[in-house]
Structures are given as structure tokens and as C-alpha cells.
Amino acid sequence: MPTNRQSRPEEANLWTIRPASAQAEKQWKRAVEAESELMAKERHRLQERPLDRGANPRRTHQLRGPLGSRTIGGKKLPQWQHEITGAGRVWYCPDKEVRVVWVTYMSLQHPQLTD
């Protein structure tokens, strides 16, 4: 998930994207291999504005019920979902204190857990 490019001063306010598990890292890599351009846009969106619901709030929102939060590194964080395609989803937990987006799930297929 991390990029190999050098950090520039204007990138100082960007969020860091990290996988919350080895499985999430594999899912992200598979999605990048399948849809590199789409995933580059998603990476930029998560780095720049992970909490922005944008023009279509139905596509980005905090999950509800038992999926609405997740404990990562001993810290309970809200778990969000962004619909990147009609079926594709990325689930992530933004940690505002350290500006880290923990990716918990990534698929270009619809997650059955939310049905």
C-alpha cells in the first residue's frame, strides 16, 4: 500500500495508509493488479480525505452495528466503507490522532457481510 515516491512538503498533511492485517494487504494488492488506475484514485482519496463523504454520501459512510467499529492496536476505531465501484468496497478505520487509515477489507466484489 505504501508508495515508493519521495515525500514532498505539500504531502505533509496526507494520511498514511496501512493494512490492518496480512489479509487486507493481499486484498489491496489483488485489487491494484486488477484495476491499477481505479486503485490509484482510491489511494489518493484515502490519503487526502478519508472522512469526506463528498458529493455522494451514500458511497462513503461509517458502517453500522457490529461492523461499525474495529479494534486495531488496542484502540477502538470507527470502521468506514467507501464504494469504489457498483460492487467494489474498501473498509477502513481512520485514526485521527496519528492520521493513519487502516485498511481492513478490500474487494472489487460486493462484501456479503453487509447484505
Tab-separated table of N, CA and C in Angstrom:
chain	number	residue	atom	x	y	z
A	1	MET	N	0.792	-1.191	0.000
A	1	MET	CA	0.000	0.000	0.000
A	1	MET	C	0.836	1.258	0.000
A	2	PRO	N	1.941	1.282	0.707
A	2	PRO	CA	2.748	2.498	0.680
A	2	PRO	C	3.299	2.744	-0.726
A	3	THR	N	3.546	3.989	-1.006
A	3	THR	CA	4.133	4.329	-2.294
A	3	THR	C	5.640	4.443	-2.144
A	4	ASN	N	6.334	4.346	-3.257
A	4	ASN	CA	7.797	4.426	-3.235
A	4	ASN	C	8.308	5.816	-3.562
A	5	ARG	N	7.425	6.760	-3.764
A	5	ARG	CA	7.879	8.093	-4.147
A	5	ARG	C	8.385	8.876	-2.941
A	6	GLN	N	9.203	9.864	-3.231
A	6	GLN	CA	9.757	10.716	-2.186
A	6	GLN	C	8.679	11.634	-1.635
A	7	SER	N	8.764	11.953	-0.373
A	7	SER	CA	7.804	12.836	0.268
A	7	SER	C	8.130	14.288	-0.078
A	8	ARG	N	7.102	15.044	-0.460
A	8	ARG	CA	7.261	16.458	-0.767
A	8	ARG	C	6.593	17.268	0.335
A	9	PRO	N	6.972	18.528	0.504
A	9	PRO	CA	6.391	19.348	1.571
A	9	PRO	C	4.864	19.398	1.542
A	10	GLU	N	4.244	19.470	0.335
A	10	GLU	CA	2.789	19.542	0.270
A	10	GLU	C	2.119	18.235	0.678
A	11	GLU	N	2.900	17.157	0.794
A	11	GLU	CA	2.357	15.869	1.214
A	11	GLU	C	2.335	15.715	2.736
A	12	ALA	N	2.783	16.716	3.456
A	12	ALA	CA	2.868	16.622	4.910
A	12	ALA	C	1.512	16.399	5.569
A	13	ASN	N	0.432	16.866	4.956
A	13	ASN	CA	-0.893	16.717	5.540
A	13	ASN	C	-1.628	15.460	5.104
A	14	LEU	N	-0.990	14.630	4.285
A	14	LEU	CA	-1.638	13.420	3.814
A	14	LEU	C	-1.720	12.367	4.914
A	15	TRP	N	-2.762	11.556	4.850
A	15	TRP	CA	-2.910	10.427	5.759
A	15	TRP	C	-2.030	9.288	5.255
A	16	THR	N	-1.550	8.480	6.168
A	16	THR	CA	-0.786	7.285	5.825
A	16	THR	C	-1.754	6.117	5.723
A	17	ILE	N	-1.603	5.309	4.691
A	17	ILE	CA	-2.458	4.130	4.513
A	17	ILE	C	-1.663	2.900	4.923
A	18	ARG	N	-2.270	2.101	5.814
A	18	ARG	CA	-1.616	0.875	6.280
A	18	ARG	C	-2.627	-0.264	6.296
A	19	PRO	N	-2.174	-1.477	6.011
A	19	PRO	CA	-3.083	-2.619	6.125
A	19	PRO	C	-3.273	-2.988	7.591
A	20	ALA	N	-4.497	-3.335	7.960
A	20	ALA	CA	-4.774	-3.749	9.333
A	20	ALA	C	-4.435	-5.218	9.545
A	21	SER	N	-4.216	-5.957	8.445
A	21	SER	CA	-3.883	-7.377	8.535
A	21	SER	C	-3.162	-7.799	7.257
A	22	ALA	N	-2.559	-8.972	7.317
A	22	ALA	CA	-1.914	-9.524	6.116
A	22	ALA	C	-2.960	-9.786	5.040
A	23	GLN	N	-4.142	-10.213	5.448
A	23	GLN	CA	-5.232	-10.477	4.503
A	23	GLN	C	-5.645	-9.194	3.782
A	24	ALA	N	-5.789	-8.104	4.522
A	24	ALA	CA	-6.159	-6.817	3.915
A	24	ALA	C	-5.084	-6.358	2.935
A	25	GLU	N	-3.827	-6.587	3.277
A	25	GLU	CA	-2.732	-6.210	2.370
A	25	GLU	C	-2.817	-7.017	1.068
A	26	LYS	N	-3.090	-8.304	1.154
A	26	LYS	CA	-3.243	-9.153	-0.035
A	26	LYS	C	-4.430	-8.694	-0.878
A	27	GLN	N	-5.529	-8.377	-0.218
A	27	GLN	CA	-6.721	-7.924	-0.937
A	27	GLN	C	-6.433	-6.636	-1.703
A	28	TRP	N	-5.738	-5.708	-1.054
A	28	TRP	CA	-5.397	-4.432	-1.694
A	28	TRP	C	-4.509	-4.681	-2.915
A	29	LYS	N	-3.487	-5.521	-2.748
A	29	LYS	CA	-2.569	-5.809	-3.861
A	29	LYS	C	-3.296	-6.449	-5.037
A	30	ARG	N	-4.225	-7.376	-4.758
A	30	ARG	CA	-5.000	-8.006	-5.841
A	30	ARG	C	-5.842	-6.965	-6.570
A	31	ALA	N	-6.440	-6.055	-5.826
A	31	ALA	CA	-7.255	-5.007	-6.443
A	31	ALA	C	-6.389	-4.086	-7.304
A	32	VAL	N	-5.192	-3.752	-6.845
A	32	VAL	CA	-4.273	-2.909	-7.619
A	32	VAL	C	-3.879	-3.613	-8.913
A	33	GLU	N	-3.609	-4.914	-8.832
A	33	GLU	CA	-3.251	-5.678	-10.031
A	33	GLU	C	-4.404	-5.707	-11.036
A	34	ALA	N	-5.625	-5.819	-10.542
A	34	ALA	CA	-6.793	-5.906	-11.415
A	34	ALA	C	-7.233	-4.548	-11.963
A	35	GLU	N	-7.120	-3.508	-11.159
A	35	GLU	CA	-7.631	-2.166	-11.530
A	35	GLU	C	-6.676	-1.086	-11.032
A	36	SER	N	-5.512	-1.000	-11.635
A	36	SER	CA	-4.478	-0.092	-11.131
A	36	SER	C	-4.909	1.374	-11.137
A	37	GLU	N	-5.569	1.818	-12.182
A	37	GLU	CA	-5.980	3.222	-12.268
A	37	GLU	C	-7.042	3.550	-11.211
A	38	LEU	N	-8.024	2.690	-11.089
A	38	LEU	CA	-9.072	2.868	-10.092
A	38	LEU	C	-8.483	2.890	-8.686
A	39	MET	N	-7.564	1.985	-8.411
A	39	MET	CA	-6.961	1.901	-7.080
A	39	MET	C	-6.028	3.080	-6.809
A	40	ALA	N	-5.401	3.636	-7.829
A	40	ALA	CA	-4.580	4.842	-7.635
A	40	ALA	C	-5.481	5.997	-7.187
A	41	LYS	N	-6.660	6.109	-7.781
A	41	LYS	CA	-7.615	7.150	-7.374
A	41	LYS	C	-8.081	6.919	-5.939
A	42	GLU	N	-8.327	5.651	-5.602
A	42	GLU	CA	-8.779	5.347	-4.241
A	42	GLU	C	-7.673	5.646	-3.227
A	43	ARG	N	-6.438	5.296	-3.550
A	43	ARG	CA	-5.315	5.602	-2.658
A	43	ARG	C	-5.220	7.107	-2.399
A	44	HIS	N	-5.343	7.905	-3.452
A	44	HIS	CA	-5.284	9.361	-3.285
A	44	HIS	C	-6.448	9.869	-2.438
A	45	ARG	N	-7.642	9.319	-2.653
A	45	ARG	CA	-8.802	9.741	-1.863
A	45	ARG	C	-8.589	9.436	-0.389
A	46	LEU	N	-8.077	8.250	-0.092
A	46	LEU	CA	-7.833	7.885	1.311
A	46	LEU	C	-6.715	8.717	1.930
A	47	GLN	N	-5.716	9.061	1.152
A	47	GLN	CA	-4.619	9.884	1.673
A	47	GLN	C	-5.052	11.321	1.926
A	48	GLU	N	-5.923	11.835	1.086
A	48	GLU	CA	-6.294	13.240	1.159
A	48	GLU	C	-7.537	13.517	2.004
A	49	ARG	N	-8.546	12.633	1.934
A	49	ARG	CA	-9.828	12.939	2.585
A	49	ARG	C	-10.618	11.678	2.941
A	50	PRO	N	-10.103	10.846	3.827
A	50	PRO	CA	-10.800	9.596	4.161
A	50	PRO	C	-12.154	9.789	4.844
A	51	LEU	N	-12.375	10.938	5.478
A	51	LEU	CA	-13.630	11.174	6.198
A	51	LEU	C	-14.612	12.045	5.414
A	52	ASP	N	-14.233	12.439	4.216
A	52	ASP	CA	-15.077	13.295	3.388
A	52	ASP	C	-16.124	12.436	2.683
A	53	ARG	N	-17.387	12.749	2.936
A	53	ARG	CA	-18.470	11.987	2.314
A	53	ARG	C	-18.764	12.492	0.913
A	54	GLY	N	-18.187	13.622	0.548
A	54	GLY	CA	-18.246	14.119	-0.816
A	54	GLY	C	-19.630	14.395	-1.359
A	55	ALA	N	-19.715	14.416	-2.680
A	55	ALA	CA	-20.955	14.748	-3.366
A	55	ALA	C	-21.996	13.628	-3.245
A	56	ASN	N	-21.547	12.397	-3.002
A	56	ASN	CA	-22.482	11.279	-2.889
A	56	ASN	C	-22.258	10.556	-1.560
A	57	PRO	N	-22.940	11.005	-0.492
A	57	PRO	CA	-22.705	10.425	0.832
A	57	PRO	C	-23.090	8.952	0.954
A	58	ARG	N	-23.840	8.437	0.011
A	58	ARG	CA	-24.174	7.011	0.053
A	58	ARG	C	-22.966	6.136	-0.266
A	59	ARG	N	-21.989	6.708	-0.928
A	59	ARG	CA	-20.807	5.926	-1.317
A	59	ARG	C	-19.753	5.862	-0.209
A	60	THR	N	-19.771	6.805	0.715
A	60	THR	CA	-18.797	6.833	1.806
A	60	THR	C	-19.539	7.061	3.111
A	61	HIS	N	-19.401	6.110	4.037
A	61	HIS	CA	-20.087	6.248	5.320
A	61	HIS	C	-19.497	5.283	6.346
A	62	GLN	N	-19.786	5.570	7.594
A	62	GLN	CA	-19.376	4.655	8.650
A	62	GLN	C	-20.324	3.463	8.628
A	63	LEU	N	-19.759	2.273	8.767
A	63	LEU	CA	-20.579	1.072	8.821
A	63	LEU	C	-21.371	1.068	10.124
A	64	ARG	N	-22.410	0.261	10.178
A	64	ARG	CA	-23.285	0.221	11.353
A	64	ARG	C	-23.194	-1.116	12.062
A	65	GLY	N	-23.787	-1.134	13.251
A	65	GLY	CA	-23.862	-2.373	14.026
A	65	GLY	C	-22.489	-2.915	14.386
A	66	PRO	N	-22.341	-4.241	14.375
A	66	PRO	CA	-21.063	-4.836	14.773
A	66	PRO	C	-19.910	-4.489	13.831
A	67	LEU	N	-20.221	-4.064	12.609
A	67	LEU	CA	-19.171	-3.672	11.662
A	67	LEU	C	-18.768	-2.205	11.826
A	68	GLY	N	-19.462	-1.464	12.667
A	68	GLY	CA	-19.261	-0.025	12.816
A	68	GLY	C	-17.984	0.402	13.497
A	69	SER	N	-17.303	-0.533	14.133
A	69	SER	CA	-16.010	-0.201	14.753
A	69	SER	C	-15.136	-1.445	14.759
A	70	ARG	N	-13.867	-1.199	14.973
A	70	ARG	CA	-12.894	-2.290	14.994
A	70	ARG	C	-11.760	-1.887	15.924
A	71	THR	N	-11.209	-2.846	16.620
A	71	THR	CA	-10.075	-2.578	17.500
A	71	THR	C	-8.790	-2.898	16.750
A	72	ILE	N	-7.935	-1.895	16.648
A	72	ILE	CA	-6.646	-2.041	15.961
A	72	ILE	C	-5.573	-1.515	16.893
A	73	GLY	N	-4.615	-2.367	17.215
A	73	GLY	CA	-3.544	-1.961	18.119
A	73	GLY	C	-4.051	-1.549	19.479
A	74	GLY	N	-5.123	-2.184	19.945
A	74	GLY	CA	-5.686	-1.872	21.249
A	74	GLY	C	-6.567	-0.644	21.282
A	75	LYS	N	-6.781	-0.021	20.127
A	75	LYS	CA	-7.590	1.196	20.058
A	75	LYS	C	-8.857	0.921	19.249
A	76	LYS	N	-10.012	1.249	19.817
A	76	LYS	CA	-11.281	1.079	19.118
A	76	LYS	C	-11.475	2.251	18.165
A	77	LEU	N	-11.615	1.930	16.876
A	77	LEU	CA	-11.748	2.948	15.842
A	77	LEU	C	-13.036	2.738	15.054
A	78	PRO	N	-13.607	3.816	14.520
A	78	PRO	CA	-14.778	3.656	13.664
A	78	PRO	C	-14.357	2.986	12.357
A	79	GLN	N	-15.221	2.142	11.827
A	79	GLN	CA	-14.923	1.491	10.546
A	79	GLN	C	-15.835	2.075	9.467
A	80	TRP	N	-15.216	2.573	8.419
A	80	TRP	CA	-15.907	3.212	7.318
A	80	TRP	C	-15.890	2.313	6.089
A	81	GLN	N	-16.779	2.620	5.163
A	81	GLN	CA	-16.821	1.935	3.882
A	81	GLN	C	-16.863	2.969	2.782
A	82	HIS	N	-16.101	2.721	1.719
A	82	HIS	CA	-16.217	3.536	0.508
A	82	HIS	C	-16.523	2.601	-0.645
A	83	GLU	N	-17.582	2.915	-1.363
A	83	GLU	CA	-17.987	2.145	-2.537
A	83	GLU	C	-17.198	2.691	-3.719
A	84	ILE	N	-16.227	1.912	-4.186
A	84	ILE	CA	-15.370	2.410	-5.264
A	84	ILE	C	-15.916	2.061	-6.644
A	85	THR	N	-16.762	1.034	-6.706
A	85	THR	CA	-17.495	0.684	-7.928
A	85	THR	C	-18.879	0.236	-7.472
A	86	GLY	N	-19.708	-0.180	-8.394
A	86	GLY	CA	-21.023	-0.680	-8.014
A	86	GLY	C	-20.942	-1.820	-7.018
A	87	ALA	N	-19.911	-2.641	-7.135
A	87	ALA	CA	-19.741	-3.778	-6.228
A	87	ALA	C	-18.514	-3.638	-5.331
A	88	GLY	N	-17.501	-2.944	-5.778
A	88	GLY	CA	-16.236	-2.851	-5.043
A	88	GLY	C	-16.314	-1.986	-3.804
A	89	ARG	N	-15.682	-2.465	-2.747
A	89	ARG	CA	-15.693	-1.755	-1.469
A	89	ARG	C	-14.306	-1.778	-0.831
A	90	VAL	N	-14.014	-0.706	-0.127
A	90	VAL	CA	-12.859	-0.700	0.774
A	90	VAL	C	-13.413	-0.333	2.147
A	91	TRP	N	-13.033	-1.109	3.150
A	91	TRP	CA	-13.383	-0.818	4.536
A	91	TRP	C	-12.106	-0.336	5.201
A	92	TYR	N	-12.239	0.671	6.043
A	92	TYR	CA	-11.053	1.249	6.668
A	92	TYR	C	-11.416	1.920	7.976
A	93	CYS	N	-10.399	2.025	8.823
A	93	CYS	CA	-10.555	2.659	10.130
A	93	CYS	C	-9.612	3.854	10.192
A	94	PRO	N	-10.149	5.065	10.103
A	94	PRO	CA	-9.285	6.245	10.210
A	94	PRO	C	-8.956	6.551	11.670
A	95	ASP	N	-7.693	6.718	11.943
A	95	ASP	CA	-7.232	7.104	13.282
A	95	ASP	C	-6.809	8.567	13.194
A	96	LYS	N	-7.673	9.454	13.642
A	96	LYS	CA	-7.441	10.901	13.530
A	96	LYS	C	-6.209	11.365	14.296
A	97	GLU	N	-5.926	10.739	15.430
A	97	GLU	CA	-4.795	11.171	16.259
A	97	GLU	C	-3.467	11.089	15.528
A	98	VAL	N	-3.279	10.042	14.744
A	98	VAL	CA	-1.995	9.837	14.064
A	98	VAL	C	-2.108	9.936	12.545
A	99	ARG	N	-3.327	10.261	12.045
A	99	ARG	CA	-3.596	10.403	10.614
A	99	ARG	C	-3.184	9.152	9.833
A	100	VAL	N	-3.668	8.017	10.342
A	100	VAL	CA	-3.438	6.739	9.674
A	100	VAL	C	-4.789	6.158	9.282
A	101	VAL	N	-4.871	5.673	8.067
A	101	VAL	CA	-6.049	4.955	7.580
A	101	VAL	C	-5.676	3.479	7.567
A	102	TRP	N	-6.323	2.703	8.423
A	102	TRP	CA	-6.086	1.259	8.497
A	102	TRP	C	-7.078	0.564	7.572
A	103	VAL	N	-6.595	-0.023	6.485
A	103	VAL	CA	-7.467	-0.756	5.569
A	103	VAL	C	-7.728	-2.128	6.173
A	104	THR	N	-9.021	-2.436	6.362
A	104	THR	CA	-9.404	-3.699	6.992
A	104	THR	C	-9.951	-4.708	5.990
A	105	TYR	N	-10.440	-4.224	4.847
A	105	TYR	CA	-11.029	-5.103	3.837
A	105	TYR	C	-11.018	-4.386	2.501
A	106	MET	N	-10.716	-5.113	1.427
A	106	MET	CA	-10.713	-4.526	0.088
A	106	MET	C	-11.160	-5.584	-0.893
A	107	SER	N	-12.165	-5.253	-1.674
A	107	SER	CA	-12.615	-6.186	-2.699
A	107	SER	C	-13.288	-5.425	-3.823
A	108	LEU	N	-13.108	-5.941	-5.015
A	108	LEU	CA	-13.818	-5.386	-6.159
A	108	LEU	C	-15.171	-6.069	-6.318
A	109	GLN	N	-15.465	-7.017	-5.433
A	109	GLN	CA	-16.759	-7.703	-5.379
A	109	GLN	C	-17.514	-7.212	-4.149
A	110	HIS	N	-18.827	-7.262	-4.175
A	110	HIS	CA	-19.634	-6.791	-3.045
A	110	HIS	C	-19.416	-7.676	-1.813
A	111	PRO	N	-19.150	-7.076	-0.637
A	111	PRO	CA	-18.968	-7.882	0.580
A	111	PRO	C	-20.311	-8.440	1.066
A	112	GLN	N	-20.394	-9.728	1.220
A	112	GLN	CA	-21.642	-10.368	1.638
A	112	GLN	C	-22.014	-10.021	3.076
A	113	LEU	N	-21.045	-9.591	3.891
A	113	LEU	CA	-21.311	-9.271	5.287
A	113	LEU	C	-22.286	-8.114	5.462
A	114	THR	N	-22.408	-7.247	4.475
A	114	THR	CA	-23.281	-6.082	4.618
A	114	THR	C	-24.680	-6.308	4.061
A	115	ASP	N	-24.944	-7.478	3.520
A	115	ASP	CA	-26.289	-7.783	2.996
A	115	ASP	C	-27.260	-8.081	4.096
